[in-house]
mmCIF file of C-alpha atoms in Angstrom:
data_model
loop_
_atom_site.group_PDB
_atom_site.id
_atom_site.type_symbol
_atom_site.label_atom_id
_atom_site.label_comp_id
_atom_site.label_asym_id
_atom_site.label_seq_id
_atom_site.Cartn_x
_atom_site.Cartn_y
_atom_site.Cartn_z
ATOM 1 C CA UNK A 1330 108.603 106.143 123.664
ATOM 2 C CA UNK A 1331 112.175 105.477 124.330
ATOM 3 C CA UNK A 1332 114.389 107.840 123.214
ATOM 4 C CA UNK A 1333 118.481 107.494 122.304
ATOM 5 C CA UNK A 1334 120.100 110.621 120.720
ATOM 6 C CA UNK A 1335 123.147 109.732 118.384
ATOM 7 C CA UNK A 1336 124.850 111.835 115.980
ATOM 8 C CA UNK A 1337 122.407 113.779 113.885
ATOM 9 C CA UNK A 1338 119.435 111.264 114.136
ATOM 10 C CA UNK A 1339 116.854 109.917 116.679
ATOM 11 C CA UNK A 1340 116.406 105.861 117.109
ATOM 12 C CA UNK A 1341 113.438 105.527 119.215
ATOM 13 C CA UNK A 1342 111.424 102.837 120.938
ATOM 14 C CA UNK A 1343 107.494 102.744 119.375
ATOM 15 C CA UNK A 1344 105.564 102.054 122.455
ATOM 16 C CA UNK A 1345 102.240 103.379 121.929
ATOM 17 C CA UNK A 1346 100.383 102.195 118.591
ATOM 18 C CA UNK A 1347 97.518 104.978 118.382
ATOM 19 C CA UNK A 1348 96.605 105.465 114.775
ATOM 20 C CA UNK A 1349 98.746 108.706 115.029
ATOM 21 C CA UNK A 1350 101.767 106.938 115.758
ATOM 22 C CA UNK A 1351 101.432 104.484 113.044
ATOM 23 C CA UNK A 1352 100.245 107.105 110.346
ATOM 24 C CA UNK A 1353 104.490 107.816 109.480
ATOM 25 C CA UNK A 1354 105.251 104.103 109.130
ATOM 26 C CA UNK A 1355 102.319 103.493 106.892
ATOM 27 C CA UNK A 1356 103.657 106.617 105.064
ATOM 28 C CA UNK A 1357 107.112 104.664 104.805
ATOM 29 C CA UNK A 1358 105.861 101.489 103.737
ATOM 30 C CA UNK A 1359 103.663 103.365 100.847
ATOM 31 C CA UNK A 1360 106.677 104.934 99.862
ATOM 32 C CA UNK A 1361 109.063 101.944 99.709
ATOM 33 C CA UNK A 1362 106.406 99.907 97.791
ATOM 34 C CA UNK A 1363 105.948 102.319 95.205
ATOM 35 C CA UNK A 1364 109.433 103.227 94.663
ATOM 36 C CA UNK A 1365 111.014 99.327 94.859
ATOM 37 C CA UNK A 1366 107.721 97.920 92.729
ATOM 38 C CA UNK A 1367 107.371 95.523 95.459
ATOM 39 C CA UNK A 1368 104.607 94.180 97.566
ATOM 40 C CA UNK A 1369 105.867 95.340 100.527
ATOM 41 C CA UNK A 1370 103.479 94.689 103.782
ATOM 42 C CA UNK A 1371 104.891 94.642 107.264
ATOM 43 C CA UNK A 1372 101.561 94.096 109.200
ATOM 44 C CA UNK A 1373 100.920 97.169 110.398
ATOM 45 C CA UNK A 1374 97.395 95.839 111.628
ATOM 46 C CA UNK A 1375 99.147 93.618 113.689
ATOM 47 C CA UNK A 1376 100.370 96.329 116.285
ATOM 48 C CA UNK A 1377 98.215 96.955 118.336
ATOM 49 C CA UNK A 1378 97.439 97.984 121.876
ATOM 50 C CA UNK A 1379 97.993 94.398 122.930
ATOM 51 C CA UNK A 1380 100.722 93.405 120.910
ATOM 52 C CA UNK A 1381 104.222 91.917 122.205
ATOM 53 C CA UNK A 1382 105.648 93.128 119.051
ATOM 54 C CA UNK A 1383 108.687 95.628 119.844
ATOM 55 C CA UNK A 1384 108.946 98.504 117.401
ATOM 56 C CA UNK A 1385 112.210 100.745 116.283
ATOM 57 C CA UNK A 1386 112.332 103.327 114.860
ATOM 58 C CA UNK A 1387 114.739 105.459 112.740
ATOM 59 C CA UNK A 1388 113.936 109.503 112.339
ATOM 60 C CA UNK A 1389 116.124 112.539 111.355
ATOM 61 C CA UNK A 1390 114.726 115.992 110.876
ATOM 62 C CA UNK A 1391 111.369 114.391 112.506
ATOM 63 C CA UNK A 1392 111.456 112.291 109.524
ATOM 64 C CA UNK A 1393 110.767 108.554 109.738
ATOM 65 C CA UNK A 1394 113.067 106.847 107.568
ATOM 66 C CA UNK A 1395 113.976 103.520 109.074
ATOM 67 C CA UNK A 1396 111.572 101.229 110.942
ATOM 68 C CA UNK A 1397 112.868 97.801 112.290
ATOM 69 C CA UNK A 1398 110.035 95.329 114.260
ATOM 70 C CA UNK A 1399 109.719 92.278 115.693
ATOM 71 C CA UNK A 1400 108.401 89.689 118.115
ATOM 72 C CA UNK A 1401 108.556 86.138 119.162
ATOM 73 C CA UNK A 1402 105.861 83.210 119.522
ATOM 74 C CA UNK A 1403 108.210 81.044 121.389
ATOM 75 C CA UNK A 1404 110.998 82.903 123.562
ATOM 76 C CA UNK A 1405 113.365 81.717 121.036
ATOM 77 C CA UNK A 1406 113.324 82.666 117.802
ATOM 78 C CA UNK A 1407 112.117 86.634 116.734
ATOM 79 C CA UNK A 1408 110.299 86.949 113.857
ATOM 80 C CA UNK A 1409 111.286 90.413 111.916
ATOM 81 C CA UNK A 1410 110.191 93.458 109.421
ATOM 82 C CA UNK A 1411 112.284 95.912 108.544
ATOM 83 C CA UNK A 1412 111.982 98.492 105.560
ATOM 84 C CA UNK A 1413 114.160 101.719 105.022
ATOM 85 C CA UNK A 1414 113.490 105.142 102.762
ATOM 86 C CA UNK A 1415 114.795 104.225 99.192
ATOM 87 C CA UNK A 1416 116.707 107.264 99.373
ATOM 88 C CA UNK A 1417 118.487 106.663 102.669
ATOM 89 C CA UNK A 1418 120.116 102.996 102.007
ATOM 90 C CA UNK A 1419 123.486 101.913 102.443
ATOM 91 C CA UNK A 1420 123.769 104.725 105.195
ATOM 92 C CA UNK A 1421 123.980 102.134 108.380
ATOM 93 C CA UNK A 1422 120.604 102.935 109.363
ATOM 94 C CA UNK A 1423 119.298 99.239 108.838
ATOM 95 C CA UNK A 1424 122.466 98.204 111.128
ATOM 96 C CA UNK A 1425 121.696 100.884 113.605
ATOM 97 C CA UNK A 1426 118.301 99.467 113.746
ATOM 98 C CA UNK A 1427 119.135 96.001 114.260
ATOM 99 C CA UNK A 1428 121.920 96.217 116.736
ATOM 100 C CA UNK A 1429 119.234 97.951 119.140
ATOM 101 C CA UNK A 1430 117.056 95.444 118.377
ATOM 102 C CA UNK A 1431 119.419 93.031 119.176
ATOM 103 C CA UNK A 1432 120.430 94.068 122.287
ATOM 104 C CA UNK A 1433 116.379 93.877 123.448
ATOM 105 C CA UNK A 1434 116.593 89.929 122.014
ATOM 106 C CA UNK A 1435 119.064 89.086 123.947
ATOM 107 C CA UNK A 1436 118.018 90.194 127.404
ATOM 108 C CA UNK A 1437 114.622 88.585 126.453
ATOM 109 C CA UNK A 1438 116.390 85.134 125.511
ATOM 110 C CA UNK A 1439 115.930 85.115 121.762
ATOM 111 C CA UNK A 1440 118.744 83.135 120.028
ATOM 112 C CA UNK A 1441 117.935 82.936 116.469
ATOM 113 C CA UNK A 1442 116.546 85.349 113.842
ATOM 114 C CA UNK A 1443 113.754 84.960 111.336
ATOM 115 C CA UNK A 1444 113.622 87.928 108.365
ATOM 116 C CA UNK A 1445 110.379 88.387 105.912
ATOM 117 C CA UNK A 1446 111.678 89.834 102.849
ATOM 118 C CA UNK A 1447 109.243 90.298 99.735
ATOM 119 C CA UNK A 1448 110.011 87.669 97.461
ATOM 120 C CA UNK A 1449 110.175 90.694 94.110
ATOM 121 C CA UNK A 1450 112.292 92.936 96.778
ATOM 122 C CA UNK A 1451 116.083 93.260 95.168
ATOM 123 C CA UNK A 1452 117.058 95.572 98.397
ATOM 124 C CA UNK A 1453 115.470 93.140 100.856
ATOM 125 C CA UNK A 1454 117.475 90.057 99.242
ATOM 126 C CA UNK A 1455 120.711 91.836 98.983
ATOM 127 C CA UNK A 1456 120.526 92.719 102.522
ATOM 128 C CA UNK A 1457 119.525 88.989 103.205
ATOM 129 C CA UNK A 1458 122.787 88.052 101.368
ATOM 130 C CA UNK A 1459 125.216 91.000 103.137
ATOM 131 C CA UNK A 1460 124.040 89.925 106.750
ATOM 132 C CA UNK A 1461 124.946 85.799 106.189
ATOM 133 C CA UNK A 1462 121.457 84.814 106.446
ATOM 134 C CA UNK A 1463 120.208 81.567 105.029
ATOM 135 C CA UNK A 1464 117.043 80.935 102.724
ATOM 136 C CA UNK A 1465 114.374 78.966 104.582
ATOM 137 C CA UNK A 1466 111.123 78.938 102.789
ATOM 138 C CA UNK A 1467 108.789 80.792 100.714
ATOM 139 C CA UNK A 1468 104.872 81.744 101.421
ATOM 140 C CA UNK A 1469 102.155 83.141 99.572
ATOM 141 C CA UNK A 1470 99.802 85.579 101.375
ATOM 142 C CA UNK A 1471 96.063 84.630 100.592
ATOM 143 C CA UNK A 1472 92.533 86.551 100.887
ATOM 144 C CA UNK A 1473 89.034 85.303 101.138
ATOM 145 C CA UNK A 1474 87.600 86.852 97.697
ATOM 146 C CA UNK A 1475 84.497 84.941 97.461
ATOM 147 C CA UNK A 1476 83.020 81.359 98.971
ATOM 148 C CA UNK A 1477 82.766 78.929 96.673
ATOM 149 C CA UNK A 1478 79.323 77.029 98.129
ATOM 150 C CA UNK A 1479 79.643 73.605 98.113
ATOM 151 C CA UNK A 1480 78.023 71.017 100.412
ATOM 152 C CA UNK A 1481 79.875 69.165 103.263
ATOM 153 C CA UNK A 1482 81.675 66.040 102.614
ATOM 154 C CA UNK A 1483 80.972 65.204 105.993
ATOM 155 C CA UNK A 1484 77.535 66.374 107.238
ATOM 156 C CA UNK A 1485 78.136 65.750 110.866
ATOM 157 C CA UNK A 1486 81.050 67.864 110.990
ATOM 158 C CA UNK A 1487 80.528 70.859 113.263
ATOM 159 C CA UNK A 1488 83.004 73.357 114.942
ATOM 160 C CA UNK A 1489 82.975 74.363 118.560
ATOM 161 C CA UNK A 1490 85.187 76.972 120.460
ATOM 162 C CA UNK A 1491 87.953 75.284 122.263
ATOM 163 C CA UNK A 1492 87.545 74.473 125.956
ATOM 164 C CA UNK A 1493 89.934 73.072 129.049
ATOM 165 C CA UNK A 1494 88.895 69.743 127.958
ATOM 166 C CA UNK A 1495 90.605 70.414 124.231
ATOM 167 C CA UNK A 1496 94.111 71.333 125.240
ATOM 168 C CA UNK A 1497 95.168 68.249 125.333
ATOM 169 C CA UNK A 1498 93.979 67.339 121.579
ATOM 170 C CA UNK A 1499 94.955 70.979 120.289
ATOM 171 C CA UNK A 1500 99.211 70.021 121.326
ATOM 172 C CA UNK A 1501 98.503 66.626 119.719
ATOM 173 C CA UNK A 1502 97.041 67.446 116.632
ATOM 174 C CA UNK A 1503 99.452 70.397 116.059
ATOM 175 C CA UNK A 1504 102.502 68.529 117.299
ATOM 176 C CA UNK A 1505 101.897 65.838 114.562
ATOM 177 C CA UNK A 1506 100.265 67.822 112.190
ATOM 178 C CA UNK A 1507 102.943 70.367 112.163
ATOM 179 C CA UNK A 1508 106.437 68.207 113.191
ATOM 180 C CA UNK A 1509 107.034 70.273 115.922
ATOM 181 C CA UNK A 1510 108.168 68.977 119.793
ATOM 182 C CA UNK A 1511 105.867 69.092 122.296
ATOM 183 C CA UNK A 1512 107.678 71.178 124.193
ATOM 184 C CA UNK A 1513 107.771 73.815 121.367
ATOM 185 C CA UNK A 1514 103.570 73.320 121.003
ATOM 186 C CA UNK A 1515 102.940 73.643 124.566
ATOM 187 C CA UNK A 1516 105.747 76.950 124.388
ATOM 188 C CA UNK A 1517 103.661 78.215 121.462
ATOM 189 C CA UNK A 1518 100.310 78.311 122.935
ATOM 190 C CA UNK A 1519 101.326 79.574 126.055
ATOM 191 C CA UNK A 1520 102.444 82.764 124.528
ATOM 192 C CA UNK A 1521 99.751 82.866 121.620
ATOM 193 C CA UNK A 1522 96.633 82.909 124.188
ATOM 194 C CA UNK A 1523 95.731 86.553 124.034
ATOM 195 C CA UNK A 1524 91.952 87.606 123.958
ATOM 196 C CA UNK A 1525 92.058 88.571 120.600
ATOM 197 C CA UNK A 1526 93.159 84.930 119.116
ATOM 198 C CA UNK A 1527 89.988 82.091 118.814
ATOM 199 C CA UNK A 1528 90.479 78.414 118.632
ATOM 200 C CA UNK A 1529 87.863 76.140 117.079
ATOM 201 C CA UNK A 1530 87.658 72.633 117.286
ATOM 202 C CA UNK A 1531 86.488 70.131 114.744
ATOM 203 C CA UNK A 1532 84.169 67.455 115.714
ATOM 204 C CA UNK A 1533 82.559 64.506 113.862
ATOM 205 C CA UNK A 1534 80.072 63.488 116.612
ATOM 206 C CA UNK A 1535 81.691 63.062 119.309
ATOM 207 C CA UNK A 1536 85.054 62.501 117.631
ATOM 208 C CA UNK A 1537 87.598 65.829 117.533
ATOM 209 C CA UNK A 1538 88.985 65.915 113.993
ATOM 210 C CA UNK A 1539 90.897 68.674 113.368
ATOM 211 C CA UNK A 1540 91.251 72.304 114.962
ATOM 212 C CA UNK A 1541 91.959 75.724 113.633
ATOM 213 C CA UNK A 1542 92.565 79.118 115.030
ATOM 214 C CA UNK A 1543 92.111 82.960 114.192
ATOM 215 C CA UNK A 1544 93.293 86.381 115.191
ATOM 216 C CA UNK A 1545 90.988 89.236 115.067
ATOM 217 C CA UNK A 1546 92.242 92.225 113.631
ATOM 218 C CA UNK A 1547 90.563 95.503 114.258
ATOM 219 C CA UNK A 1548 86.577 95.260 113.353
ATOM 220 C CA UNK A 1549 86.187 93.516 109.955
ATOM 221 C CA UNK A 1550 89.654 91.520 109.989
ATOM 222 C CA UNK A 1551 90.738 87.717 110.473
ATOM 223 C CA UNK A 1552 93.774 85.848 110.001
ATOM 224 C CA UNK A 1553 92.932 82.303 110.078
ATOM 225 C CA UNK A 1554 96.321 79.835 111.604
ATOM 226 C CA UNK A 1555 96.985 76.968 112.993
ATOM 227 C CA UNK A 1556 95.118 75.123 110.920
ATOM 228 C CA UNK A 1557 95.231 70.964 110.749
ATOM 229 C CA UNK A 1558 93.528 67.171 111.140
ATOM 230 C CA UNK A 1559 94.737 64.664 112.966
ATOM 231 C CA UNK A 1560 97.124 63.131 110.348
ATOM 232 C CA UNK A 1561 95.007 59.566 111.186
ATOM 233 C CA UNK A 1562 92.398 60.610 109.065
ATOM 234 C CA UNK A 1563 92.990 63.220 106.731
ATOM 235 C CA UNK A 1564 91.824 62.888 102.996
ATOM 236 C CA UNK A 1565 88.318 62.422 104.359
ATOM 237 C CA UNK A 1566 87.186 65.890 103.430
ATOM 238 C CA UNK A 1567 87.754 67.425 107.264
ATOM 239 C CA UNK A 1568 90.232 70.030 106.359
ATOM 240 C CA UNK A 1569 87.758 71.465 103.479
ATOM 241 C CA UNK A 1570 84.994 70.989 105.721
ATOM 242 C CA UNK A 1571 86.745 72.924 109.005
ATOM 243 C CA UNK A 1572 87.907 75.874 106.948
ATOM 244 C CA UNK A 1573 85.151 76.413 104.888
ATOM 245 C CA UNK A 1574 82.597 76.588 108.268
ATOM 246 C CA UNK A 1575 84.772 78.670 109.603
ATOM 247 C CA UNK A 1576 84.892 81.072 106.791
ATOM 248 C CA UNK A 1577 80.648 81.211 106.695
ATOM 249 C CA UNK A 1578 81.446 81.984 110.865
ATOM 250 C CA UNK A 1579 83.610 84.754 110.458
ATOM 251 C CA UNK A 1580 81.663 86.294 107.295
ATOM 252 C CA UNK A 1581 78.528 85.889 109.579
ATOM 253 C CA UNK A 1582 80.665 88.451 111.827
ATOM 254 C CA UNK A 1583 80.937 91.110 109.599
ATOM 255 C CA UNK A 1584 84.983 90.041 109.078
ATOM 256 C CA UNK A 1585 85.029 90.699 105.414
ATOM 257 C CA UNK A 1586 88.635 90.463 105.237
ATOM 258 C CA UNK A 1587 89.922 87.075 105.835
ATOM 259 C CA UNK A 1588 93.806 85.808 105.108
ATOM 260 C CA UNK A 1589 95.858 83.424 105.920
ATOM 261 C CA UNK A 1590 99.185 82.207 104.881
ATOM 262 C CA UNK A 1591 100.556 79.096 102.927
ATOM 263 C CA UNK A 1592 104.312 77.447 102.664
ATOM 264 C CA UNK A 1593 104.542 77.832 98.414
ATOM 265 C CA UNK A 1594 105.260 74.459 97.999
ATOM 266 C CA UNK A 1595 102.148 73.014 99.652
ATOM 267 C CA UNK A 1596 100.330 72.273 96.772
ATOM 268 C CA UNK A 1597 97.609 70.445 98.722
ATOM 269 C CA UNK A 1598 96.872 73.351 100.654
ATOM 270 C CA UNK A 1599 97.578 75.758 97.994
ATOM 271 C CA UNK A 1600 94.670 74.179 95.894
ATOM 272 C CA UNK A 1601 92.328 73.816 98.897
ATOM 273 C CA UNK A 1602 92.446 77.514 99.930
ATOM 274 C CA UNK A 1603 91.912 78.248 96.025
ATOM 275 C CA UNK A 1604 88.483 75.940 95.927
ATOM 276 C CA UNK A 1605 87.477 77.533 99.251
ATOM 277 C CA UNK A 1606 87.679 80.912 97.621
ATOM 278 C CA UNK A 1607 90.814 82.596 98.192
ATOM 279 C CA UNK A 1608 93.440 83.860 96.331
ATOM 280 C CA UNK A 1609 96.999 84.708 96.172
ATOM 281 C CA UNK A 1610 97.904 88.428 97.117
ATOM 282 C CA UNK A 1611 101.693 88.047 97.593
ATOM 283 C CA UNK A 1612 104.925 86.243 98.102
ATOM 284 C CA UNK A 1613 107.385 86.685 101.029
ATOM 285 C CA UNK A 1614 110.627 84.785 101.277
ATOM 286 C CA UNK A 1615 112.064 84.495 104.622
ATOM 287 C CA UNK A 1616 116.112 83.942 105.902
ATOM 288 C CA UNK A 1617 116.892 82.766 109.302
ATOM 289 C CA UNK A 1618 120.704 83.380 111.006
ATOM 290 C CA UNK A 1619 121.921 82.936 114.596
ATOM 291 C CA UNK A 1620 121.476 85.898 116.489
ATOM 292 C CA UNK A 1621 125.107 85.340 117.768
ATOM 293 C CA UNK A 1622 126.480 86.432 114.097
ATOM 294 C CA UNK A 1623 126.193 89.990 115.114
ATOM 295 C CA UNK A 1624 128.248 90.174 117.921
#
């Protein structure tokens, strides 16, 4: 790892994510959950040897007490986890942390900044509020607990890995599905096509219908994404049908653990996931600022 020595601690650069190395900043987390009462998770299962996410961390004494992540699925915009020791706050090790993060975004291009902050976290939101950030949305975290069996509303439906030929209806359906530019789609899946990360596609007959996509995490892990219908015919059953095949798929894979995510005021969704069989674990609030602010 990186190393930069200044005054009487160590900020280093993670860049190996053996289970050794991430043993001290699951320690951390455990520690800053407990103490805050918060449901503090910073997807630790997410680094792995194949990740682009770019890890900081914050030691004195050989003692982890700061860790500051992040990464970006677009060029643009870095998505970021941070979490200090309750007993080393309002020290500038948060700010340490982020200005050499910062430094990294902008030689990579990033311009903006996107924070996940536990929605019961006092320390995280008063942070939130010292920086200048702004509130953009709030999202439950959801795990398969048990499938609810109920028959297909649409017997034909059947889901197929993606292929060449399904590009084309994958930045359609998620472009309209999602309100996002073309441009940005096309962006997205360009950096979001590692081996790890599945796409499925939908099909009634011959007809593609919706799509959805999962990362694999580890050997019994999946976190489902990406998930739509063509906005043409949705409230025929397709969504219900799409997830809860793929659910029976990834069970059938020994992936035991299955989450995905959901904006808090999405009812719709919300209440589909619950039918399927999941349920809510936790909330996360997240703040987006300019990464300009900081200069």
């Amino acid at each position: 790892m990186g190393e930069l020595e200044v005054a009487d601690y160590l900020l280093t650069q993670l860049t190996g994510f053996s289970p050794e190395a991430l043993d001290p900043i699951r320690d951390l987390e455990r520690i800053c959950r407990e103490t805050d009462g918060t449901d503090l998770r910073i997807g630790l299962d997410n680094l792995t040897a194949d990740s682009s996410d770019r890890v900081y961390l914050y030691q004195t004494e050989g003692r982890l007490i700061g860790y500051f992540s992040w990464y970006s699925v677009d060029g643009i915009e870095a998505n970021i986890s941070a979490m200090v020791h309750p007993l080393r706050r309002r020290q500038g090790i948060f700010r340490a942390l982020l200005e050499a993060a910062a430094k990294d975004m902008r030689e990579q291009g990033i311009q903006s900044c996107r924070f996940k902050v536990p929605a019961d976290s006092d320390a995280g939101q008063h942070t939130m509020e010292h920086l200048g950030t702004k509130f953009d949305k709030s999202q439950y975290a959801m795990e398969f607990q048990a499938l609810h069996h109920e028959e297909l509303r649409n017997p034909n439906l059947v889901i197929r890995p993606e292929t060449l030929e399904d590009f084309g209806f994958m930045v359609r359906c998620s472009t309209q599905a999602f309100g996002d530019s073309e441009e940005w789609t096309l962006r997205y899946f360009g950096n979001t096509r590692e081996p790890h990360r599945h796409a499925y596609i939908g099909f009634d007959g011959a007809e593609r219908v919706g799509m959805i996509r999962v990362k694999l995490l580890g050997s019994d892990t999946a976190v489902i994404h990406d998930f739509c219908v063509s906005p043409d015919i949705q409230g025929r059953g397709y969504g219900r049908d799409i997830l809860m095949q793929t659910v029976r798929l990834l069970l059938s894979e020994g992936r035991t653990r299955i989450r995905l995510s959901v904006i808090t005021e999405n009812r719709n969704a919300l209440e589909l996931y619950r039918r399927i069989g999941f349920g809510i674990v936790s909330k996360s609030d997240y703040y987006i600022c300019n990464l300009e602010a900081w200069r």
